[in-house]
Amino acid sequence: MKLRAYLDGLPRGGVAEFAGRIGISSVYLSQLAAEQHDRVPSEKLCVKIERESRGAVPRQQQRPDWREIWPELVEIYVVTGESAHA
């Protein structure tokens, strides 16, 4: 699931609460979700988002260069038949 879809499904006040749990402002979180100015989260932030969303927003959906950062995850995606943007 993309970050925007996840945030859209949160209850009222959920975006601010989620932003607090991952240590960023809700404004920055919204900018990341909108991919404003081609913004992508840092590697560490990707892991936090994945963890705090309980896997609903995998790091592979957050960065186009995920295969270079986490090559060990490529095999998992190939085996499960899932796909993520390149």
mmCIF file of N, CA and C in Angstrom:
data_model
loop_
_atom_site.group_PDB
_atom_site.id
_atom_site.type_symbol
_atom_site.label_atom_id
_atom_site.label_comp_id
_atom_site.label_asym_id
_atom_site.label_seq_id
_atom_site.Cartn_x
_atom_site.Cartn_y
_atom_site.Cartn_z
ATOM 1 N N MET A 1 0.852 -1.181 0.000
ATOM 2 C CA MET A 1 0.000 0.000 0.000
ATOM 3 C C MET A 1 0.891 1.234 0.000
ATOM 4 N N LYS A 2 0.499 2.206 -0.757
ATOM 5 C CA LYS A 2 1.219 3.472 -0.782
ATOM 6 C C LYS A 2 0.916 4.253 0.507
ATOM 7 N N LEU A 3 1.835 5.118 0.879
ATOM 8 C CA LEU A 3 1.695 5.913 2.100
ATOM 9 C C LEU A 3 0.428 6.763 2.066
ATOM 10 N N ARG A 4 0.127 7.375 0.922
ATOM 11 C CA ARG A 4 -1.066 8.227 0.825
ATOM 12 C C ARG A 4 -2.333 7.434 1.151
ATOM 13 N N ALA A 5 -2.461 6.246 0.598
ATOM 14 C CA ALA A 5 -3.639 5.410 0.847
ATOM 15 C C ALA A 5 -3.736 5.029 2.326
ATOM 16 N N TYR A 6 -2.600 4.722 2.929
ATOM 17 C CA TYR A 6 -2.592 4.377 4.345
ATOM 18 C C TYR A 6 -3.069 5.553 5.191
ATOM 19 N N LEU A 7 -2.509 6.732 4.929
ATOM 20 C CA LEU A 7 -2.889 7.912 5.712
ATOM 21 C C LEU A 7 -4.350 8.269 5.511
ATOM 22 N N ASP A 8 -4.848 8.110 4.290
ATOM 23 C CA ASP A 8 -6.256 8.406 4.015
ATOM 24 C C ASP A 8 -7.190 7.507 4.807
ATOM 25 N N GLY A 9 -6.727 6.328 5.173
ATOM 26 C CA GLY A 9 -7.558 5.394 5.924
ATOM 27 C C GLY A 9 -7.509 5.574 7.433
ATOM 28 N N LEU A 10 -6.677 6.481 7.905
ATOM 29 C CA LEU A 10 -6.581 6.707 9.348
ATOM 30 C C LEU A 10 -7.762 7.539 9.847
ATOM 31 N N PRO A 11 -8.163 7.331 11.099
ATOM 32 C CA PRO A 11 -9.246 8.143 11.655
ATOM 33 C C PRO A 11 -8.801 9.588 11.880
ATOM 34 N N ARG A 12 -9.732 10.433 12.187
ATOM 35 C CA ARG A 12 -9.432 11.847 12.443
ATOM 36 C C ARG A 12 -8.336 11.965 13.502
ATOM 37 N N GLY A 13 -7.338 12.770 13.216
ATOM 38 C CA GLY A 13 -6.205 12.949 14.119
ATOM 39 C C GLY A 13 -5.128 11.889 13.956
ATOM 40 N N GLY A 14 -5.399 10.895 13.129
ATOM 41 C CA GLY A 14 -4.469 9.787 12.957
ATOM 42 C C GLY A 14 -3.177 10.163 12.264
ATOM 43 N N VAL A 15 -3.243 11.107 11.340
ATOM 44 C CA VAL A 15 -2.027 11.510 10.619
ATOM 45 C C VAL A 15 -1.043 12.167 11.585
ATOM 46 N N ALA A 16 -1.531 13.071 12.420
ATOM 47 C CA ALA A 16 -0.658 13.735 13.397
ATOM 48 C C ALA A 16 -0.088 12.725 14.389
ATOM 49 N N GLU A 17 -0.907 11.783 14.812
ATOM 50 C CA GLU A 17 -0.462 10.765 15.761
ATOM 51 C C GLU A 17 0.587 9.854 15.118
ATOM 52 N N PHE A 18 0.353 9.450 13.876
ATOM 53 C CA PHE A 18 1.306 8.613 13.163
ATOM 54 C C PHE A 18 2.623 9.362 12.953
ATOM 55 N N ALA A 19 2.534 10.633 12.559
ATOM 56 C CA ALA A 19 3.740 11.447 12.370
ATOM 57 C C ALA A 19 4.547 11.517 13.659
ATOM 58 N N GLY A 20 3.874 11.690 14.773
ATOM 59 C CA GLY A 20 4.559 11.734 16.064
ATOM 60 C C GLY A 20 5.272 10.429 16.385
ATOM 61 N N ARG A 21 4.639 9.307 16.055
ATOM 62 C CA ARG A 21 5.237 7.998 16.323
ATOM 63 C C ARG A 21 6.496 7.760 15.498
ATOM 64 N N ILE A 22 6.567 8.361 14.306
ATOM 65 C CA ILE A 22 7.759 8.161 13.481
ATOM 66 C C ILE A 22 8.738 9.331 13.582
ATOM 67 N N GLY A 23 8.396 10.324 14.390
ATOM 68 C CA GLY A 23 9.339 11.395 14.694
ATOM 69 C C GLY A 23 9.456 12.510 13.677
ATOM 70 N N ILE A 24 8.380 12.759 12.916
ATOM 71 C CA ILE A 24 8.395 13.860 11.952
ATOM 72 C C ILE A 24 7.119 14.672 12.102
ATOM 73 N N SER A 25 7.070 15.838 11.467
ATOM 74 C CA SER A 25 5.868 16.664 11.527
ATOM 75 C C SER A 25 4.803 16.108 10.591
ATOM 76 N N SER A 26 3.558 16.414 10.887
ATOM 77 C CA SER A 26 2.470 15.962 10.011
ATOM 78 C C SER A 26 2.554 16.655 8.648
ATOM 79 N N VAL A 27 3.103 17.861 8.603
ATOM 80 C CA VAL A 27 3.276 18.559 7.325
ATOM 81 C C VAL A 27 4.266 17.797 6.449
ATOM 82 N N TYR A 28 5.406 17.415 7.024
ATOM 83 C CA TYR A 28 6.398 16.666 6.260
ATOM 84 C C TYR A 28 5.851 15.306 5.833
ATOM 85 N N LEU A 29 5.108 14.658 6.709
ATOM 86 C CA LEU A 29 4.504 13.374 6.375
ATOM 87 C C LEU A 29 3.552 13.519 5.189
ATOM 88 N N SER A 30 2.759 14.567 5.194
ATOM 89 C CA SER A 30 1.836 14.811 4.080
ATOM 90 C C SER A 30 2.593 15.089 2.786
ATOM 91 N N GLN A 31 3.711 15.797 2.885
ATOM 92 C CA GLN A 31 4.526 16.057 1.700
ATOM 93 C C GLN A 31 5.120 14.765 1.147
ATOM 94 N N LEU A 32 5.560 13.895 2.031
ATOM 95 C CA LEU A 32 6.073 12.599 1.587
ATOM 96 C C LEU A 32 4.977 11.779 0.913
ATOM 97 N N ALA A 33 3.795 11.772 1.515
ATOM 98 C CA ALA A 33 2.681 11.000 0.974
ATOM 99 C C ALA A 33 2.263 11.508 -0.396
ATOM 100 N N ALA A 34 2.363 12.811 -0.600
ATOM 101 C CA ALA A 34 2.003 13.417 -1.885
ATOM 102 C C ALA A 34 3.158 13.357 -2.884
ATOM 103 N N GLU A 35 4.299 12.851 -2.425
ATOM 104 C CA GLU A 35 5.516 12.812 -3.248
ATOM 105 C C GLU A 35 5.825 14.198 -3.808
ATOM 106 N N GLN A 36 5.569 15.192 -2.953
ATOM 107 C CA GLN A 36 5.775 16.593 -3.319
ATOM 108 C C GLN A 36 7.258 16.851 -3.566
ATOM 109 N N HIS A 37 7.549 17.493 -4.676
ATOM 110 C CA HIS A 37 8.934 17.819 -5.058
ATOM 111 C C HIS A 37 9.806 16.565 -5.099
ATOM 112 N N ASP A 38 9.209 15.448 -5.489
ATOM 113 C CA ASP A 38 9.919 14.166 -5.581
ATOM 114 C C ASP A 38 10.560 13.746 -4.269
ATOM 115 N N ARG A 39 9.947 14.135 -3.168
ATOM 116 C CA ARG A 39 10.485 13.776 -1.858
ATOM 117 C C ARG A 39 10.285 12.295 -1.596
ATOM 118 N N VAL A 40 11.305 11.686 -1.011
ATOM 119 C CA VAL A 40 11.225 10.306 -0.562
ATOM 120 C C VAL A 40 11.783 10.250 0.855
ATOM 121 N N PRO A 41 11.271 9.369 1.668
ATOM 122 C CA PRO A 41 11.800 9.260 3.028
ATOM 123 C C PRO A 41 13.203 8.661 3.034
ATOM 124 N N SER A 42 13.944 8.995 4.066
ATOM 125 C CA SER A 42 15.276 8.400 4.243
ATOM 126 C C SER A 42 15.116 6.899 4.459
ATOM 127 N N GLU A 43 16.215 6.178 4.359
ATOM 128 C CA GLU A 43 16.180 4.741 4.581
ATOM 129 C C GLU A 43 15.650 4.422 5.974
ATOM 130 N N LYS A 44 16.140 5.147 6.984
ATOM 131 C CA LYS A 44 15.688 4.915 8.358
ATOM 132 C C LYS A 44 14.213 5.228 8.521
ATOM 133 N N LEU A 45 13.767 6.297 7.881
ATOM 134 C CA LEU A 45 12.361 6.665 7.987
ATOM 135 C C LEU A 45 11.469 5.636 7.294
ATOM 136 N N CYS A 46 11.933 5.077 6.194
ATOM 137 C CA CYS A 46 11.171 4.009 5.523
ATOM 138 C C CYS A 46 10.910 2.848 6.472
ATOM 139 N N VAL A 47 11.945 2.470 7.206
ATOM 140 C CA VAL A 47 11.811 1.357 8.146
ATOM 141 C C VAL A 47 10.826 1.722 9.254
ATOM 142 N N LYS A 48 10.893 2.961 9.758
ATOM 143 C CA LYS A 48 9.958 3.401 10.798
ATOM 144 C C LYS A 48 8.521 3.381 10.289
ATOM 145 N N ILE A 49 8.323 3.864 9.068
ATOM 146 C CA ILE A 49 6.978 3.882 8.488
ATOM 147 C C ILE A 49 6.457 2.457 8.335
ATOM 148 N N GLU A 50 7.301 1.581 7.829
ATOM 149 C CA GLU A 50 6.904 0.176 7.669
ATOM 150 C C GLU A 50 6.531 -0.432 9.022
ATOM 151 N N ARG A 51 7.367 -0.200 10.023
ATOM 152 C CA ARG A 51 7.132 -0.761 11.356
ATOM 153 C C ARG A 51 5.861 -0.198 11.991
ATOM 154 N N GLU A 52 5.717 1.117 11.974
ATOM 155 C CA GLU A 52 4.574 1.747 12.636
ATOM 156 C C GLU A 52 3.248 1.529 11.903
ATOM 157 N N SER A 53 3.329 1.226 10.607
ATOM 158 C CA SER A 53 2.102 0.903 9.864
ATOM 159 C C SER A 53 1.821 -0.594 9.927
ATOM 160 N N ARG A 54 2.619 -1.300 10.713
ATOM 161 C CA ARG A 54 2.505 -2.755 10.867
ATOM 162 C C ARG A 54 2.600 -3.472 9.524
ATOM 163 N N GLY A 55 3.489 -2.971 8.687
ATOM 164 C CA GLY A 55 3.745 -3.601 7.400
ATOM 165 C C GLY A 55 2.803 -3.200 6.285
ATOM 166 N N ALA A 56 1.821 -2.360 6.582
ATOM 167 C CA ALA A 56 0.862 -1.942 5.548
ATOM 168 C C ALA A 56 1.534 -1.095 4.469
ATOM 169 N N VAL A 57 2.564 -0.341 4.856
ATOM 170 C CA VAL A 57 3.314 0.485 3.902
ATOM 171 C C VAL A 57 4.750 -0.028 3.878
ATOM 172 N N PRO A 58 5.026 -1.037 3.052
ATOM 173 C CA PRO A 58 6.384 -1.588 3.017
ATOM 174 C C PRO A 58 7.381 -0.602 2.425
ATOM 175 N N ARG A 59 8.607 -0.735 2.858
ATOM 176 C CA ARG A 59 9.645 0.189 2.377
ATOM 177 C C ARG A 59 9.808 0.130 0.865
ATOM 178 N N GLN A 60 9.456 -1.008 0.264
ATOM 179 C CA GLN A 60 9.562 -1.135 -1.184
ATOM 180 C C GLN A 60 8.589 -0.213 -1.917
ATOM 181 N N GLN A 61 7.557 0.241 -1.240
ATOM 182 C CA GLN A 61 6.595 1.157 -1.841
ATOM 183 C C GLN A 61 6.960 2.625 -1.604
ATOM 184 N N GLN A 62 8.032 2.861 -0.852
ATOM 185 C CA GLN A 62 8.354 4.224 -0.457
ATOM 186 C C GLN A 62 9.504 4.865 -1.226
ATOM 187 N N ARG A 63 10.363 4.045 -1.811
ATOM 188 C CA ARG A 63 11.539 4.574 -2.515
ATOM 189 C C ARG A 63 11.718 3.851 -3.844
ATOM 190 N N PRO A 64 11.945 4.603 -4.917
ATOM 191 C CA PRO A 64 12.150 3.946 -6.202
ATOM 192 C C PRO A 64 13.477 3.181 -6.270
ATOM 193 N N ASP A 65 14.421 3.515 -5.382
ATOM 194 C CA ASP A 65 15.734 2.857 -5.389
ATOM 195 C C ASP A 65 15.854 1.768 -4.326
ATOM 196 N N TRP A 66 14.723 1.243 -3.885
ATOM 197 C CA TRP A 66 14.733 0.276 -2.780
ATOM 198 C C TRP A 66 15.569 -0.954 -3.083
ATOM 199 N N ARG A 67 15.641 -1.379 -4.329
ATOM 200 C CA ARG A 67 16.408 -2.588 -4.672
ATOM 201 C C ARG A 67 17.908 -2.401 -4.398
ATOM 202 N N GLU A 68 18.388 -1.175 -4.535
ATOM 203 C CA GLU A 68 19.796 -0.886 -4.264
ATOM 204 C C GLU A 68 20.075 -0.819 -2.765
ATOM 205 N N ILE A 69 19.101 -0.359 -2.007
ATOM 206 C CA ILE A 69 19.280 -0.179 -0.567
ATOM 207 C C ILE A 69 19.082 -1.495 0.183
ATOM 208 N N TRP A 70 18.049 -2.237 -0.193
ATOM 209 C CA TRP A 70 17.694 -3.491 0.472
ATOM 210 C C TRP A 70 17.652 -4.643 -0.537
ATOM 211 N N PRO A 71 18.799 -5.025 -1.097
ATOM 212 C CA PRO A 71 18.787 -6.080 -2.125
ATOM 213 C C PRO A 71 18.247 -7.408 -1.603
ATOM 214 N N GLU A 72 18.339 -7.630 -0.302
ATOM 215 C CA GLU A 72 17.827 -8.875 0.267
ATOM 216 C C GLU A 72 16.308 -8.997 0.133
ATOM 217 N N LEU A 73 15.626 -7.880 -0.087
ATOM 218 C CA LEU A 73 14.165 -7.909 -0.229
ATOM 219 C C LEU A 73 13.722 -8.246 -1.649
ATOM 220 N N VAL A 74 14.610 -8.154 -2.612
ATOM 221 C CA VAL A 74 14.253 -8.453 -4.004
ATOM 222 C C VAL A 74 13.799 -9.891 -4.124
ATOM 223 N N GLU A 75 14.523 -10.812 -3.529
ATOM 224 C CA GLU A 75 14.167 -12.226 -3.607
ATOM 225 C C GLU A 75 12.808 -12.482 -2.974
ATOM 226 N N ILE A 76 12.502 -11.828 -1.895
ATOM 227 C CA ILE A 76 11.201 -11.991 -1.243
ATOM 228 C C ILE A 76 10.089 -11.582 -2.197
ATOM 229 N N TYR A 77 10.278 -10.471 -2.900
ATOM 230 C CA TYR A 77 9.241 -10.008 -3.834
ATOM 231 C C TYR A 77 9.109 -10.946 -5.029
ATOM 232 N N VAL A 78 10.219 -11.505 -5.481
ATOM 233 C CA VAL A 78 10.170 -12.431 -6.608
ATOM 234 C C VAL A 78 9.438 -13.720 -6.186
ATOM 235 N N VAL A 79 9.746 -14.232 -5.020
ATOM 236 C CA VAL A 79 9.135 -15.477 -4.544
ATOM 237 C C VAL A 79 7.651 -15.317 -4.286
ATOM 238 N N THR A 80 7.240 -14.195 -3.696
ATOM 239 C CA THR A 80 5.829 -13.992 -3.366
ATOM 240 C C THR A 80 5.017 -13.496 -4.542
ATOM 241 N N GLY A 81 5.694 -13.055 -5.603
ATOM 242 C CA GLY A 81 4.971 -12.564 -6.772
ATOM 243 C C GLY A 81 4.453 -11.147 -6.611
ATOM 244 N N GLU A 82 4.862 -10.479 -5.530
ATOM 245 C CA GLU A 82 4.443 -9.095 -5.340
ATOM 246 C C GLU A 82 5.303 -8.212 -6.218
ATOM 247 N N SER A 83 4.849 -6.973 -6.392
ATOM 248 C CA SER A 83 5.651 -6.045 -7.174
ATOM 249 C C SER A 83 5.687 -4.704 -6.487
ATOM 250 N N ALA A 84 6.727 -3.972 -6.778
ATOM 251 C CA ALA A 84 6.874 -2.610 -6.280
ATOM 252 C C ALA A 84 7.433 -1.775 -7.405
ATOM 253 N N HIS A 85 7.213 -0.470 -7.329
ATOM 254 C CA HIS A 85 7.694 0.374 -8.416
ATOM 255 C C HIS A 85 9.212 0.317 -8.503
ATOM 256 N N ALA A 86 9.710 0.475 -9.703
ATOM 257 C CA ALA A 86 11.155 0.338 -9.932
ATOM 258 C C ALA A 86 11.916 1.556 -9.512
#
